[in-house]
PDB file of C-alpha atoms in Angstrom:
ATOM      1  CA  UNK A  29       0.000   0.000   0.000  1.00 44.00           C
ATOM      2  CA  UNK A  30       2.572   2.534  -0.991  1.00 61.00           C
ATOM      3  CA  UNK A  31       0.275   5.046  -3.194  1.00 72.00           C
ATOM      4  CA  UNK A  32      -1.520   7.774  -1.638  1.00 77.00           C
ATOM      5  CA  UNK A  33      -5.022   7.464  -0.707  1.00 87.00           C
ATOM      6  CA  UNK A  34      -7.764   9.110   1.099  1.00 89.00           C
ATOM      7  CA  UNK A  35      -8.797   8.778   4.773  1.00 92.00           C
ATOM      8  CA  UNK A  36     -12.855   8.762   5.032  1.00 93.00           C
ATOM      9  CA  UNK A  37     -13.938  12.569   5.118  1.00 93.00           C
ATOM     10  CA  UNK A  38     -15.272  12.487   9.079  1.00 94.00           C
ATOM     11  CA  UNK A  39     -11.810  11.098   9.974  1.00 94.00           C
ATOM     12  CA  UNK A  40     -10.035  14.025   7.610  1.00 94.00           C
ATOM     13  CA  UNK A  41     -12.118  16.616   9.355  1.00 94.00           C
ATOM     14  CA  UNK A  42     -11.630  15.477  12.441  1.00 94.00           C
ATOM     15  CA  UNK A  43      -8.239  14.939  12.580  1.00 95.00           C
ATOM     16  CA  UNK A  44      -7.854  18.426  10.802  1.00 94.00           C
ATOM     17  CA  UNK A  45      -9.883  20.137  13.111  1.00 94.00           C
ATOM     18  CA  UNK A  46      -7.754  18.855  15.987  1.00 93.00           C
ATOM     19  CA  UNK A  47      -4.732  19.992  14.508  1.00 95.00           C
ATOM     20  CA  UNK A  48      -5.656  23.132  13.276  1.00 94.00           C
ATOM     21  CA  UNK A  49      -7.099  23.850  16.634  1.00 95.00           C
ATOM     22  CA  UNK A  50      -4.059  23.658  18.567  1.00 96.00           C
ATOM     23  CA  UNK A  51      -1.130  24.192  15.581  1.00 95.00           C
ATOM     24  CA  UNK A  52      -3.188  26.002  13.191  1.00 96.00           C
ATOM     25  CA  UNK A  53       0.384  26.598  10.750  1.00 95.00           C
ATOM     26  CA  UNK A  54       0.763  22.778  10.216  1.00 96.00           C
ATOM     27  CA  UNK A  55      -0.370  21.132   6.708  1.00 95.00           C
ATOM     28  CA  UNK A  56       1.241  18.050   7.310  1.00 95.00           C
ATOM     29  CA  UNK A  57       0.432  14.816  10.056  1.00 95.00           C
ATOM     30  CA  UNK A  58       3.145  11.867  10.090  1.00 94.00           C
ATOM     31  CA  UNK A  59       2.037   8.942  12.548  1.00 93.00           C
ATOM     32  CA  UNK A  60       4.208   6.282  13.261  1.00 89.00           C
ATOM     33  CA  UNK A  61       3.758   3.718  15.575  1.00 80.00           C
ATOM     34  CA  UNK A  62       6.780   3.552  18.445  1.00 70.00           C
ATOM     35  CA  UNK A  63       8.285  -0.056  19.488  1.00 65.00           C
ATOM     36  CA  UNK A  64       8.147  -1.985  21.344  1.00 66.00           C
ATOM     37  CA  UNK A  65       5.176  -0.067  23.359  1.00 70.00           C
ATOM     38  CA  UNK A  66       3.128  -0.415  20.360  1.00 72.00           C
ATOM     39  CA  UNK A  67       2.150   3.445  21.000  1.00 77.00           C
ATOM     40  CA  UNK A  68       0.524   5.177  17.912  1.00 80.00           C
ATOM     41  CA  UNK A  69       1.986   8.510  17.559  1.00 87.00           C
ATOM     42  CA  UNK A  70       1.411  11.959  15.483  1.00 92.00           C
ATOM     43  CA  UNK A  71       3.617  14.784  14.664  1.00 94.00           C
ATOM     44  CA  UNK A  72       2.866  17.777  12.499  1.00 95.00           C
ATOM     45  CA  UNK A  73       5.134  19.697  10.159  1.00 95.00           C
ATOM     46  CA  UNK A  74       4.069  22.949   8.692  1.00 95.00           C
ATOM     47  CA  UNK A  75       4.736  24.040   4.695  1.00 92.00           C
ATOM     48  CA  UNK A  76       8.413  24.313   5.472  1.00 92.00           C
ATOM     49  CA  UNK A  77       9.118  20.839   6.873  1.00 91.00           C
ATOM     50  CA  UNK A  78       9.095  22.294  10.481  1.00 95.00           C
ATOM     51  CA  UNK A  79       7.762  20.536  13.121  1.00 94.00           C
ATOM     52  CA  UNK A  80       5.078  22.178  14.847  1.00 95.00           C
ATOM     53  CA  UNK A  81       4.405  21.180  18.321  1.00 93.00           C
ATOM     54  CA  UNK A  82       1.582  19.362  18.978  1.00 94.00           C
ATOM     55  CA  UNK A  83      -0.020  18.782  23.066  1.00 94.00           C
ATOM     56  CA  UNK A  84       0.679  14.974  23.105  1.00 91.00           C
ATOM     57  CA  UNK A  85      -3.117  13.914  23.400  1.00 91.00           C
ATOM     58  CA  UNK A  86      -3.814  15.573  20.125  1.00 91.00           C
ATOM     59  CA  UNK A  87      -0.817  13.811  18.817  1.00 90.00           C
ATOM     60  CA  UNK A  88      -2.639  10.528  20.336  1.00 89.00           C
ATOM     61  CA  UNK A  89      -5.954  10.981  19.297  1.00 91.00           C
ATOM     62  CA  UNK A  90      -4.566  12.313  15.638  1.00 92.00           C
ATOM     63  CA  UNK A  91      -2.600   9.210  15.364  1.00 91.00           C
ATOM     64  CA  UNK A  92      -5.146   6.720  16.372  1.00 89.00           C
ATOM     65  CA  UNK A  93      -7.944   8.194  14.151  1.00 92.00           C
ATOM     66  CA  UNK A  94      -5.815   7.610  11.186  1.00 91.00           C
ATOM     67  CA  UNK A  95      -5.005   4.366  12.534  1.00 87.00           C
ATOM     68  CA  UNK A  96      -8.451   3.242  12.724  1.00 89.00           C
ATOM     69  CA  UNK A  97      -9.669   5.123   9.688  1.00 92.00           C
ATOM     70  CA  UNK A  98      -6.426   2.510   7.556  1.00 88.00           C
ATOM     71  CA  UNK A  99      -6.252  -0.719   9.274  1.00 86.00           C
ATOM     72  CA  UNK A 100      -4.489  -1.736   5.954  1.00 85.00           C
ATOM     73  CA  UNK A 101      -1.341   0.683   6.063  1.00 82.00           C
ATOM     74  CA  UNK A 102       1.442  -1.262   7.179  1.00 83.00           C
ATOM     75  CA  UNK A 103       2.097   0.221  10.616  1.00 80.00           C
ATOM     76  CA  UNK A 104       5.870  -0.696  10.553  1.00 81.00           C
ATOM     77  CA  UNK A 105       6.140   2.574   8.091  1.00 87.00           C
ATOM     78  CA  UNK A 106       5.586   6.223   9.073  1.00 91.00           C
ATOM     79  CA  UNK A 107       2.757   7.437   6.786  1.00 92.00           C
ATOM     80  CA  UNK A 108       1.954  11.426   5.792  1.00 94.00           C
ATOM     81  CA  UNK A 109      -1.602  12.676   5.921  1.00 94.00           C
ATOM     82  CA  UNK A 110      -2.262  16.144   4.049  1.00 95.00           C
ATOM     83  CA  UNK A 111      -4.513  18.169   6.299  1.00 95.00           C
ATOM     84  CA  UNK A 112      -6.098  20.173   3.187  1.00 93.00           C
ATOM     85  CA  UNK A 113      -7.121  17.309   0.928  1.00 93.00           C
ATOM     86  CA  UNK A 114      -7.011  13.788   3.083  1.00 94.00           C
ATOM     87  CA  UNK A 115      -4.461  12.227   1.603  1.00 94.00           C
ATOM     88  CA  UNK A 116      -2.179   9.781   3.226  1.00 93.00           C
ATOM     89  CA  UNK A 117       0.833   8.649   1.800  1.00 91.00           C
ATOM     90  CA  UNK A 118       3.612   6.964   2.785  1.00 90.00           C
ATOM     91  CA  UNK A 119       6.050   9.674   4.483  1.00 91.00           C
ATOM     92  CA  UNK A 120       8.274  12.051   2.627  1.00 82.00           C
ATOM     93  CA  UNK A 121       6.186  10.718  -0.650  1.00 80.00           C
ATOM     94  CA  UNK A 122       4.022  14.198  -0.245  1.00 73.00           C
ATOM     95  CA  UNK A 123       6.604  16.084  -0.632  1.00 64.00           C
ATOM     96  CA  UNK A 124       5.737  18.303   2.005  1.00 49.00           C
ATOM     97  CA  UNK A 125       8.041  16.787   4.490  1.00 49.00           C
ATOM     98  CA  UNK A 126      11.701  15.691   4.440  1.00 41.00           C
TER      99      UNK A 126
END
């Protein structure tokens, strides 16, 4: 599953909402999922490639809506969402984010 795709439109605006709410600069979500904990995680990057900070239960919640939302995505990978159209791809393949 390495071609972009895109997340179901309540799980886009929700995560984008989130986001937007607290980091309203970023454009950009990567989750990953850290080992061995098994801990799904989000971080946002804005048009630059910067990270922007995000309070760690909106990186949570980001992360596991996404998750949920692609059961499919191999979760060994980091994957990219794009806030402004849904898509999620695997990471750096946006070309948003280094």
């Amino acid at each position: 599953m390495g071609t972009p795709t895109r997340i179901s439109g309540s799980t886009a605006r929700a995560v984008e909402s989130s986001v937007r709410a607290v980091a309203p600069d970023a454009t950009v979500v990567r989750v990953s999922v850290s080992e061995p904990d098994d801990l799904w995680l989000a971080r946002a990057y804005d048009t630059n490639s910067a990270s922007v900070p995000l309070p760690q239960q909106h990186e949570e919640a980001a992360a596991r809506w996404i998750a949920l939302d692609q059961p499919q995505r191999d979760r060994r990978l980091q994957h990219d969402l794009a806030l402004a159209t849904g898509r999620l791809a695997p990471a750096g393949s946006l070309g948003q984010v280094a």
